[in-house]
């Protein structure tokens, strides 16, 4: 056999061996033989550079350093799933579908807790992997995905193929990765999902290879081109093409079967090799799926049932208070570390003083904590019956734990505040907010750096951020600071001066001015001077700015310190203007949708809501019909709500609407 044919044969054989080893768990050759053939292939490839193929088995194990990740627009949007949290809601979802299609079948699958990814193949070869991103635009992470051994680089299908699934980090890899992080004194990953996401976006492909990710497929994007007409057929077809499809899925005809599947998976959850956070229930037939269609964000034919929050018992070792940007005091429980919902938990929020008193908490009490997915763990119950005499009462302090000012509590409010605007904790939090991604987006000035710079006397006010260049020599004398890193930081700070006014307004942390309000203000007034001199009437004339926010903005610009800060920023050359872009957004979840408003809205008038929806690209209609995409229901919603529900039209509460609209 000539060298070229041998090279090609080796590529095929090694790809097959890898599949047997990683996917089927049934290797047909010993590891030593695999390694020997891999070496032979490497040598042949070195001799024949003209035969370079990015999909060769050798390429999976060679580390590369990437420049960045290219943004890619998905040919078909990558949707997310609507959630339900209990049996009744799930039953209602299935019933709505059975009402439409009496014979509907469902497929139940694990809801893998990782990140969604699209894989593309052409002429039987892997060509590209793209993250979900915001659903419309993702990032090309092909090189990192190539290192995942269970993803085939070649498939037996010459036409274009797009499949989607979840990239995840198995529990065993996660433990190993975090142990190594700890050894190297690097920050730990909070959970396997974060670790997987961080790994996929690492610019060194060697990191992805070492961390051992995995991927399970659940969606055959263009399956219909290959005679696939249902989800069950799609899973089978993907398996046959050589993809990993988790075998524990089931076609169900009745709700009892669906619920049995959920209970069964729930029992196995702890012992599965990866994290799952629920079960996805999908209408099986593609024809029926097409008939139901999709809403602004979700398909109408699938739903995610989320497992209930996990609760575990531990010991309350102490209570720490943190002081936020606005001075708000939050008590946090310091806990004996326990594993819950896949992560090690050693702290939980106690919300406020009332909560501590309501539970009559004592230090050393046994407590129940709860954690659901992303949600910050919280203490939900105390177990006073388990006291053993070692308990110590907790005394709520009179003074701020950081600056010593007397704490205040506003009439009728649960929270305590440190009233001192110069409290070091407040100052640091304000600066962290100022530099954050959503605000001035200064890369390199994260929480830890800002805290460090503050503690070492380099940052006492926001203005100081723009004077860090003056401390170059001194800063470079500290461990961990390099000339290169410092130059990069200064460039990021300089770049932030160009941010539009809306970001600066948000960054200043004015009470009642979130990112959406900042944008509306900046667009309405165009420049900082106009906002500084605006009356409360002029401010509240801006749509969605209420009386309280207007008052708070007005007072902000009249306080001496703030006046000084704004004029300093002006002198430093920060951009204080906003370019007004087209006012209708095309990328909002409401864009192109027909929306109906019903019931009493509490946060705004019906006409303001209509205006807001229209600015987000929606058409607002007066009556519910099959053409309606979404109903927004305020309080005491009546017949329109009933009709929307009977038609299976998604319904949003006013609060959900405001959140989605980014208000
Ligand atoms: S189907 C058209 N199936 O859950 C809808 N998603 O909360 C495409 N996920 O973005 C999704 N396991 O990242 C589907 N068996 C499964 C899944 C699954 C996990 C993820 C996926 C999706 C998210 C929605």
XYZ file of C-alpha atoms in Angstrom, residues 142-573:
432
model
C -15.109 24.912 15.891
C -11.533 24.422 17.059
C -12.474 23.752 20.662
C -15.355 21.489 19.691
C -12.972 19.425 17.583
C -11.256 18.337 20.808
C -14.446 16.688 22.135
C -13.800 13.017 21.452
C -17.436 11.909 21.181
C -18.176 14.269 18.302
C -17.558 12.564 14.950
C -15.364 14.444 12.490
C -16.779 12.457 9.588
C -20.277 11.113 9.076
C -21.818 8.826 6.524
C -23.953 11.472 4.837
C -22.703 13.647 2.016
C -25.480 16.244 2.045
C -25.382 19.217 4.438
C -26.294 18.254 7.994
C -26.984 20.474 10.986
C -27.535 18.907 14.381
C -27.859 20.558 17.756
C -27.285 19.413 21.268
C -25.726 20.222 24.585
C -22.019 20.434 25.324
C -21.391 19.551 28.941
C -18.691 18.726 31.409
C -19.231 15.329 33.051
C -19.240 15.379 36.854
C -15.955 13.429 36.992
C -14.179 15.929 34.705
C -15.591 18.797 36.757
C -14.187 17.403 39.998
C -10.809 16.898 38.359
C -10.754 20.362 36.775
C -11.646 22.087 40.033
C -9.089 20.082 42.002
C -6.464 21.285 39.551
C -7.710 24.882 39.705
C -7.387 24.725 43.472
C -3.878 23.335 43.286
C -2.888 26.177 40.980
C -4.610 28.768 43.200
C -6.980 29.650 40.373
C -10.654 30.507 40.911
C -12.953 27.476 41.075
C -15.842 26.955 38.671
C -19.207 27.237 40.389
C -20.722 24.282 38.540
C -20.105 21.985 35.558
C -22.136 24.213 33.233
C -19.987 27.276 33.916
C -16.888 25.145 33.586
C -18.086 23.833 30.196
C -18.968 27.329 28.968
C -15.619 28.722 30.123
C -13.767 25.889 28.469
C -15.526 26.244 25.129
C -14.534 29.914 25.052
C -10.915 29.344 25.999
C -8.516 30.527 23.316
C -6.110 27.674 23.931
C -7.612 24.511 22.423
C -5.272 22.420 24.563
C -7.353 23.459 27.568
C -10.570 22.113 26.058
C -8.902 18.840 25.198
C -7.531 18.347 28.698
C -10.759 19.230 30.431
C -12.699 16.487 28.635
C -16.052 17.800 27.557
C -18.849 15.711 26.149
C -21.858 16.392 23.934
C -25.319 14.869 23.629
C -27.450 15.563 20.582
C -31.183 16.256 20.761
C -32.180 18.125 17.637
C -31.801 17.319 13.917
C -32.139 20.743 12.353
C -32.561 19.610 8.744
C -33.672 16.034 9.442
C -36.610 16.442 7.087
C -34.150 16.567 4.166
C -33.326 12.972 5.056
C -36.813 11.573 5.554
C -36.945 12.181 9.310
C -40.464 13.127 10.374
C -40.477 12.944 14.140
C -38.317 13.565 17.164
C -38.047 9.822 17.858
C -36.818 9.269 14.287
C -34.424 12.210 14.644
C -32.816 10.728 17.762
C -32.447 7.361 16.030
C -31.066 8.901 12.843
C -28.501 10.981 14.752
C -27.407 7.908 16.669
C -26.978 6.028 13.383
C -24.859 8.853 11.991
C -22.472 8.286 14.893
C -23.500 11.073 17.291
C -23.931 10.558 21.024
C -27.612 10.395 21.814
C -28.320 9.645 25.434
C -30.192 6.320 25.307
C -32.573 7.125 28.136
C -35.413 8.744 26.184
C -38.945 7.530 25.711
C -41.902 7.892 23.413
C -45.023 8.431 25.529
C -48.719 8.276 24.706
C -50.285 9.181 28.055
C -49.549 11.639 30.804
C -48.931 8.790 33.237
C -46.140 7.530 30.999
C -44.611 11.002 30.872
C -44.794 11.387 34.627
C -43.299 7.908 35.168
C -40.357 8.910 32.984
C -39.815 12.065 35.033
C -39.946 10.184 38.326
C -37.640 7.524 37.021
C -35.037 10.024 35.790
C -35.421 11.975 39.041
C -34.387 8.845 40.964
C -31.362 8.320 38.734
C -30.323 11.953 38.724
C -27.624 11.744 41.376
C -25.975 8.716 39.806
C -25.925 10.031 36.220
C -22.426 10.913 34.999
C -23.518 14.483 34.166
C -25.826 17.142 35.575
C -29.408 17.395 34.414
C -31.893 19.973 35.644
C -35.118 18.509 34.366
C -36.846 16.679 31.551
C -37.751 18.038 28.119
C -41.128 16.936 26.764
C -41.475 17.291 22.991
C -44.408 16.722 20.677
C -43.138 13.857 18.504
C -44.538 14.555 15.032
C -42.775 17.263 13.030
C -45.945 17.909 11.024
C -47.815 18.659 14.251
C -44.877 20.743 15.508
C -45.040 22.891 12.377
C -48.739 23.403 12.846
C -48.241 24.748 16.357
C -45.291 26.933 15.434
C -43.210 29.060 17.751
C -43.712 32.176 19.868
C -41.321 35.096 20.289
C -38.864 32.869 22.135
C -40.095 29.344 22.507
C -41.476 26.533 20.423
C -45.104 25.814 21.336
C -44.512 22.074 20.983
C -41.836 21.507 23.629
C -41.525 22.318 27.270
C -38.897 21.904 29.960
C -40.037 20.409 33.239
C -37.578 21.640 35.880
C -36.856 19.508 38.911
C -37.840 21.155 42.176
C -35.142 23.022 44.078
C -32.978 20.736 46.161
C -32.957 21.170 49.917
C -30.266 20.007 52.315
C -29.417 20.410 55.966
C -26.245 22.070 57.253
C -24.919 24.247 60.090
C -25.050 28.025 60.299
C -21.507 28.948 61.304
C -21.987 32.699 61.296
C -23.667 35.689 59.664
C -21.739 38.136 57.495
C -23.157 41.463 56.390
C -22.409 42.937 52.986
C -22.939 46.563 52.072
C -24.150 47.178 48.519
C -23.694 50.122 46.182
C -26.805 51.837 47.476
C -25.845 51.124 51.082
C -28.276 48.227 51.388
C -27.207 45.715 54.024
C -27.593 42.057 53.103
C -27.029 39.373 55.728
C -25.377 36.221 54.416
C -25.239 32.883 56.134
C -21.787 31.364 56.498
C -22.414 27.621 56.266
C -20.628 24.388 56.832
C -19.988 23.420 53.182
C -22.476 20.970 51.647
C -23.201 19.728 48.138
C -26.524 20.811 46.741
C -27.818 20.848 43.162
C -24.414 19.925 41.841
C -22.317 22.545 43.593
C -20.578 22.983 46.911
C -22.375 25.631 48.928
C -20.801 27.465 51.851
C -22.828 30.688 51.817
C -26.497 31.548 51.355
C -28.526 34.713 51.469
C -30.678 35.526 54.465
C -32.315 38.465 52.625
C -32.785 40.860 55.552
C -33.006 41.242 59.308
C -36.672 40.200 59.404
C -35.786 36.838 57.951
C -33.235 36.184 60.706
C -35.776 37.111 63.340
C -38.608 35.236 61.723
C -36.537 32.028 61.938
C -35.222 33.032 65.325
C -31.781 32.011 64.058
C -28.860 31.374 66.377
C -25.257 30.783 65.364
C -24.561 27.024 65.275
C -28.191 26.229 64.481
C -28.894 23.466 62.020
C -30.651 24.964 58.996
C -32.225 23.835 55.734
C -30.906 25.514 52.610
C -32.361 25.403 49.136
C -30.784 25.826 45.765
C -32.285 25.684 42.300
C -29.969 25.853 39.295
C -28.622 29.343 38.907
C -30.507 30.784 41.805
C -28.477 31.968 44.792
C -28.885 29.482 47.627
C -31.094 30.615 50.467
C -31.811 29.540 54.008
C -35.425 28.384 54.103
C -35.822 26.973 57.561
C -34.190 26.680 60.943
C -34.297 23.493 63.025
C -34.431 24.759 66.636
C -35.382 21.253 67.810
C -31.839 20.171 66.962
C -30.135 22.672 69.281
C -27.469 21.130 71.503
C -26.520 23.963 73.832
C -23.668 25.302 71.671
C -25.905 27.928 70.072
C -25.118 31.622 70.448
C -27.659 34.401 69.863
C -27.072 36.675 66.888
C -27.241 40.388 67.542
C -28.099 42.645 64.627
C -25.593 45.508 64.661
C -26.555 49.142 65.117
C -23.703 50.307 62.899
C -22.370 49.696 59.434
C -19.820 46.851 59.673
C -17.528 48.720 57.265
C -17.630 52.436 58.143
C -19.378 52.404 61.496
C -22.186 54.814 60.513
C -25.477 54.237 62.289
C -27.686 52.050 60.078
C -31.072 53.374 59.018
C -34.294 51.698 58.042
C -36.931 53.534 56.065
C -40.497 53.487 57.283
C -42.232 50.331 56.107
C -39.147 48.808 54.472
C -37.459 45.553 55.336
C -33.938 46.615 54.434
C -31.378 48.484 56.487
C -29.048 50.955 54.823
C -25.675 52.472 55.513
C -26.451 56.149 54.862
C -22.840 57.217 54.348
C -22.171 57.820 50.637
C -18.432 57.707 51.398
C -18.598 54.316 53.101
C -15.653 52.405 51.579
C -17.858 49.395 50.826
C -20.333 51.568 48.912
C -17.555 53.360 47.086
C -15.974 50.092 45.964
C -19.303 48.617 44.840
C -20.077 51.831 42.882
C -16.736 51.627 41.127
C -17.233 47.946 40.336
C -20.630 48.819 38.878
C -19.118 51.681 36.891
C -16.539 49.392 35.257
C -18.891 46.435 34.719
C -19.699 44.939 31.351
C -23.185 46.461 31.135
C -21.887 49.897 32.183
C -18.536 51.327 30.959
C -17.247 47.840 30.126
C -13.640 48.335 31.227
C -11.949 45.037 30.589
C -9.409 44.326 33.306
C -11.197 46.217 36.081
C -13.270 43.445 37.589
C -14.393 43.082 41.179
C -11.112 41.829 42.589
C -8.929 44.379 40.789
C -11.095 47.311 41.839
C -11.123 46.104 45.435
C -7.340 45.686 45.372
C -6.752 49.124 43.840
C -9.034 50.637 46.446
C -7.366 48.810 49.331
C -3.947 49.969 48.147
C -5.031 53.571 47.900
C -5.152 53.949 44.116
C -8.906 54.298 43.704
C -11.106 56.346 46.014
C -13.531 57.814 43.501
C -14.718 57.001 40.007
C -12.608 59.853 38.714
C -9.449 58.096 39.948
C -10.010 55.339 37.389
C -8.996 57.846 34.733
C -5.846 58.822 36.644
C -4.371 55.348 37.089
C -1.753 56.230 34.452
C -0.134 58.540 36.998
C 0.686 55.577 39.240
C 2.412 53.472 36.642
C 5.764 53.077 38.369
C 4.316 52.328 41.744
C 1.800 49.825 40.405
C 4.416 47.995 38.375
C 6.439 47.458 41.531
C 3.673 45.205 42.888
C 3.653 41.489 42.227
C 1.217 40.470 39.502
C 1.450 43.726 37.541
C 3.280 43.701 34.207
C 4.076 46.441 31.755
C 2.035 44.656 29.093
C -0.994 44.129 31.327
C -0.868 47.723 32.510
C -0.710 49.101 28.965
C -3.699 46.954 28.067
C -5.624 48.198 31.073
C -4.894 51.837 30.229
C -6.065 51.227 26.668
C -9.333 49.751 27.958
C -9.825 52.737 30.274
C -9.115 55.155 27.433
C -11.505 53.272 25.168
C -14.280 53.549 27.765
C -14.254 57.325 27.342
C -15.966 56.769 24.006
C -18.925 54.878 25.473
C -22.243 56.516 24.670
C -23.956 58.696 27.239
C -26.535 56.005 28.002
C -23.824 53.723 29.397
C -22.305 56.504 31.452
C -25.705 57.401 32.898
C -26.264 53.797 33.885
C -22.691 53.540 35.214
C -23.211 56.488 37.569
C -25.658 54.328 39.506
C -28.449 56.890 39.849
C -31.301 55.345 41.781
C -34.125 54.277 39.472
C -31.953 54.453 36.340
C -31.418 50.961 34.952
C -29.850 50.358 31.568
C -33.146 50.716 29.705
C -34.089 53.976 31.442
C -30.564 55.305 30.802
C -30.961 54.588 27.107
C -34.338 56.305 26.943
C -33.039 59.343 28.808
C -29.926 59.632 26.685
C -31.942 59.323 23.493
C -34.540 61.825 24.617
C -32.062 64.512 25.705
C -29.100 63.740 23.446
C -26.444 65.109 25.814
C -25.498 65.352 29.456
C -26.013 69.133 29.839
C -29.642 68.807 28.850
C -30.204 66.111 31.468
C -28.314 68.019 34.156
C -30.492 71.062 33.677
C -33.812 69.278 33.068
C -36.692 69.877 35.456
C -38.514 66.950 37.062
C -41.409 67.619 34.659
C -39.126 67.415 31.655
C -37.561 64.239 32.993
C -40.839 62.528 33.705
C -42.078 63.442 30.237
C -39.639 60.837 28.927
C -41.597 57.784 28.323
C -41.243 55.128 31.045
C -39.540 57.531 33.467
C -41.897 57.793 36.415
C -42.187 60.579 38.967
C -39.962 58.894 41.555
C -37.147 58.245 39.092
C -37.442 61.794 37.751
C -37.066 63.144 41.274
C -34.075 60.927 41.951
C -32.335 61.976 38.707
C -33.066 65.627 39.459
C -31.583 65.384 42.978
C -28.574 63.410 41.774
C -27.457 66.229 39.512
C -27.905 68.783 42.272
C -25.646 67.140 44.829
C -22.256 68.838 45.108
C -20.245 65.631 44.870
C -22.038 64.439 41.783
C -21.702 67.845 40.130
C -17.971 67.686 40.777
C -17.723 64.145 39.401
C -19.614 64.953 36.200
C -17.537 68.040 35.522
C -14.333 66.064 36.146
C -15.472 63.387 33.702
C -16.293 66.103 31.187
C -12.803 67.527 31.520
C -11.272 64.109 31.171
C -12.874 63.934 27.747
